[in-house]
PDB file of C-alpha atoms in Angstrom:
ATOM      1  CA  UNK A   1     -11.296 -31.559  55.872  1.00 51.00           C
ATOM      2  CA  UNK A   2     -10.216 -31.519  52.316  1.00 60.00           C
ATOM      3  CA  UNK A   3     -12.292 -29.278  50.090  1.00 72.00           C
ATOM      4  CA  UNK A   4     -13.365 -31.298  47.034  1.00 74.00           C
ATOM      5  CA  UNK A   5     -15.096 -28.359  45.443  1.00 79.00           C
ATOM      6  CA  UNK A   6     -11.848 -26.416  45.298  1.00 75.00           C
ATOM      7  CA  UNK A   7     -10.074 -29.408  43.779  1.00 75.00           C
ATOM      8  CA  UNK A   8     -12.758 -29.759  41.088  1.00 82.00           C
ATOM      9  CA  UNK A   9     -12.624 -26.042  40.286  1.00 78.00           C
ATOM     10  CA  UNK A  10      -8.824 -26.025  39.918  1.00 78.00           C
ATOM     11  CA  UNK A  11      -8.958 -29.175  37.755  1.00 78.00           C
ATOM     12  CA  UNK A  12     -11.611 -27.617  35.537  1.00 76.00           C
ATOM     13  CA  UNK A  13      -9.597 -24.410  35.009  1.00 79.00           C
ATOM     14  CA  UNK A  14      -6.416 -26.351  34.221  1.00 73.00           C
ATOM     15  CA  UNK A  15      -8.205 -28.597  31.733  1.00 74.00           C
ATOM     16  CA  UNK A  16      -9.658 -25.596  29.890  1.00 70.00           C
ATOM     17  CA  UNK A  17      -6.297 -23.870  29.545  1.00 68.00           C
ATOM     18  CA  UNK A  18      -4.581 -27.114  28.508  1.00 65.00           C
ATOM     19  CA  UNK A  19      -7.117 -27.747  25.731  1.00 65.00           C
ATOM     20  CA  UNK A  20      -6.803 -24.280  24.243  1.00 60.00           C
ATOM     21  CA  UNK A  21      -5.334 -24.645  20.722  1.00 65.00           C
ATOM     22  CA  UNK A  22      -1.970 -23.029  20.155  1.00 64.00           C
ATOM     23  CA  UNK A  23      -1.804 -20.624  17.221  1.00 64.00           C
ATOM     24  CA  UNK A  24       1.213 -20.843  15.001  1.00 65.00           C
ATOM     25  CA  UNK A  25       2.671 -17.561  13.851  1.00 61.00           C
ATOM     26  CA  UNK A  26       3.725 -17.951  10.259  1.00 59.00           C
ATOM     27  CA  UNK A  27       5.676 -15.166   8.608  1.00 56.00           C
ATOM     28  CA  UNK A  28       4.500 -14.489   5.085  1.00 55.00           C
ATOM     29  CA  UNK A  29       7.019 -15.487   2.475  1.00 52.00           C
ATOM     30  CA  UNK A  30       7.327 -13.006  -0.348  1.00 48.00           C
ATOM     31  CA  UNK A  31       9.671 -13.278  -3.272  1.00 48.00           C
ATOM     32  CA  UNK A  32      11.170  -9.781  -3.316  1.00 45.00           C
ATOM     33  CA  UNK A  33      11.889  -9.712  -7.042  1.00 46.00           C
ATOM     34  CA  UNK A  34       8.374 -10.865  -7.863  1.00 44.00           C
ATOM     35  CA  UNK A  35       6.780  -8.284  -5.545  1.00 43.00           C
ATOM     36  CA  UNK A  36       8.809  -5.433  -7.021  1.00 42.00           C
ATOM     37  CA  UNK A  37       8.189  -6.507 -10.599  1.00 44.00           C
ATOM     38  CA  UNK A  38       4.452  -6.870  -9.991  1.00 43.00           C
ATOM     39  CA  UNK A  39       4.019  -3.521  -8.241  1.00 50.00           C
ATOM     40  CA  UNK A  40       6.104  -1.197 -10.448  1.00 83.00           C
ATOM     41  CA  UNK A  41       4.322   1.019 -12.917  1.00 90.00           C
ATOM     42  CA  UNK A  42       5.900   2.945 -15.776  1.00 92.00           C
ATOM     43  CA  UNK A  43       4.829   6.535 -16.245  1.00 94.00           C
ATOM     44  CA  UNK A  44       5.884   9.847 -17.722  1.00 96.00           C
ATOM     45  CA  UNK A  45       6.053  13.128 -15.816  1.00 96.00           C
ATOM     46  CA  UNK A  46       4.007  15.800 -17.575  1.00 95.00           C
ATOM     47  CA  UNK A  47       3.445  19.528 -17.133  1.00 95.00           C
ATOM     48  CA  UNK A  48       0.740  19.720 -19.816  1.00 93.00           C
ATOM     49  CA  UNK A  49      -1.921  20.996 -17.405  1.00 90.00           C
ATOM     50  CA  UNK A  50       0.157  23.746 -15.745  1.00 90.00           C
ATOM     51  CA  UNK A  51      -1.584  26.444 -17.804  1.00 90.00           C
ATOM     52  CA  UNK A  52      -4.877  25.576 -16.062  1.00 89.00           C
ATOM     53  CA  UNK A  53      -3.285  25.664 -12.601  1.00 89.00           C
ATOM     54  CA  UNK A  54      -2.741  21.929 -12.180  1.00 90.00           C
ATOM     55  CA  UNK A  55       0.797  21.124 -11.116  1.00 88.00           C
ATOM     56  CA  UNK A  56       2.632  18.003 -12.233  1.00 94.00           C
ATOM     57  CA  UNK A  57       0.717  14.924 -13.430  1.00 96.00           C
ATOM     58  CA  UNK A  58       1.919  11.424 -14.266  1.00 95.00           C
ATOM     59  CA  UNK A  59       0.790   9.786 -17.512  1.00 95.00           C
ATOM     60  CA  UNK A  60       0.669   6.029 -16.910  1.00 93.00           C
ATOM     61  CA  UNK A  61       2.285   4.294 -19.887  1.00 87.00           C
ATOM     62  CA  UNK A  62       0.204   1.153 -19.905  1.00 82.00           C
ATOM     63  CA  UNK A  63      -1.254   0.090 -23.263  1.00 81.00           C
ATOM     64  CA  UNK A  64      -4.264  -1.626 -21.700  1.00 82.00           C
ATOM     65  CA  UNK A  65      -4.936   0.949 -18.966  1.00 78.00           C
ATOM     66  CA  UNK A  66      -3.616   4.440 -19.809  1.00 83.00           C
ATOM     67  CA  UNK A  67      -4.515   6.969 -17.147  1.00 91.00           C
ATOM     68  CA  UNK A  68      -3.518  10.282 -15.599  1.00 94.00           C
ATOM     69  CA  UNK A  69      -2.430  10.412 -11.955  1.00 95.00           C
ATOM     70  CA  UNK A  70      -2.231  13.578  -9.887  1.00 95.00           C
ATOM     71  CA  UNK A  71       0.450  13.129  -7.189  1.00 95.00           C
ATOM     72  CA  UNK A  72      -0.834  14.053  -3.730  1.00 94.00           C
ATOM     73  CA  UNK A  73       2.635  15.156  -2.643  1.00 93.00           C
ATOM     74  CA  UNK A  74       5.008  17.255  -4.704  1.00 93.00           C
ATOM     75  CA  UNK A  75       7.693  15.294  -6.576  1.00 94.00           C
ATOM     76  CA  UNK A  76      11.358  15.818  -5.749  1.00 93.00           C
ATOM     77  CA  UNK A  77      13.046  18.458  -7.937  1.00 93.00           C
ATOM     78  CA  UNK A  78      15.198  15.888  -9.739  1.00 94.00           C
ATOM     79  CA  UNK A  79      12.058  13.890 -10.676  1.00 94.00           C
ATOM     80  CA  UNK A  80       9.765  16.809 -11.580  1.00 95.00           C
ATOM     81  CA  UNK A  81      11.092  17.113 -15.140  1.00 95.00           C
ATOM     82  CA  UNK A  82       8.640  17.249 -18.047  1.00 95.00           C
ATOM     83  CA  UNK A  83       8.918  14.096 -20.172  1.00 95.00           C
ATOM     84  CA  UNK A  84      10.950  12.094 -17.623  1.00 96.00           C
ATOM     85  CA  UNK A  85       9.958   8.415 -17.531  1.00 94.00           C
ATOM     86  CA  UNK A  86       9.764   6.910 -14.047  1.00 94.00           C
ATOM     87  CA  UNK A  87       8.886   3.656 -12.328  1.00 93.00           C
ATOM     88  CA  UNK A  88       6.713   3.876  -9.223  1.00 93.00           C
ATOM     89  CA  UNK A  89       4.149   2.195  -7.014  1.00 93.00           C
ATOM     90  CA  UNK A  90       0.870   3.955  -6.369  1.00 92.00           C
ATOM     91  CA  UNK A  91      -2.597   3.752  -4.922  1.00 92.00           C
ATOM     92  CA  UNK A  92      -5.421   6.068  -5.837  1.00 92.00           C
ATOM     93  CA  UNK A  93      -7.188   8.275  -3.326  1.00 93.00           C
ATOM     94  CA  UNK A  94     -10.850   9.081  -2.877  1.00 92.00           C
ATOM     95  CA  UNK A  95     -10.531  12.826  -2.636  1.00 92.00           C
ATOM     96  CA  UNK A  96     -11.475  15.746  -4.884  1.00 92.00           C
ATOM     97  CA  UNK A  97      -9.147  16.802  -7.662  1.00 91.00           C
ATOM     98  CA  UNK A  98      -6.906  19.757  -6.781  1.00 91.00           C
ATOM     99  CA  UNK A  99      -7.866  23.183  -8.111  1.00 88.00           C
ATOM    100  CA  UNK A 100      -7.109  23.544 -11.809  1.00 88.00           C
ATOM    101  CA  UNK A 101      -6.992  19.813 -12.485  1.00 90.00           C
ATOM    102  CA  UNK A 102      -9.827  18.763 -14.744  1.00 87.00           C
ATOM    103  CA  UNK A 103      -8.610  15.271 -15.599  1.00 87.00           C
ATOM    104  CA  UNK A 104      -6.776  12.690 -13.583  1.00 92.00           C
ATOM    105  CA  UNK A 105      -7.090  10.852 -10.301  1.00 94.00           C
ATOM    106  CA  UNK A 106      -5.300  11.883  -7.096  1.00 95.00           C
ATOM    107  CA  UNK A 107      -2.803   9.249  -5.983  1.00 95.00           C
ATOM    108  CA  UNK A 108       0.005   8.569  -3.550  1.00 94.00           C
ATOM    109  CA  UNK A 109       3.236   7.673  -5.345  1.00 94.00           C
ATOM    110  CA  UNK A 110       5.939   5.605  -3.634  1.00 92.00           C
ATOM    111  CA  UNK A 111       9.247   3.992  -4.544  1.00 91.00           C
ATOM    112  CA  UNK A 112       9.854   6.421  -7.417  1.00 91.00           C
ATOM    113  CA  UNK A 113      12.917   5.749  -9.572  1.00 91.00           C
ATOM    114  CA  UNK A 114      14.089   7.085 -12.927  1.00 91.00           C
ATOM    115  CA  UNK A 115      13.849   4.758 -15.898  1.00 85.00           C
TER     116      UNK A 115
END
């Protein structure tokens, strides 16, 4: 009166779950100093386009890739000083330039510190 079909079914299910490979969760190792040094960009706060209606822009001080960034969010009052050099991380945005801004690329600025 023993049901062999049930025994075969249970054995089959157990063998499938036992053979399933285990995935190891590996935390990424990042050297903090290297990540910060690689991501920081030097720039200068500029108000040169205020006459046209464009608020503050950041002039990236990179000899091989000079560019103008338009911050998406307003800078803090202690950082929004014309000529102030700052370090920051950024990524550009695919959005239209704000009204009055004829040059520059909109960007999100993070980790802003004074030079």
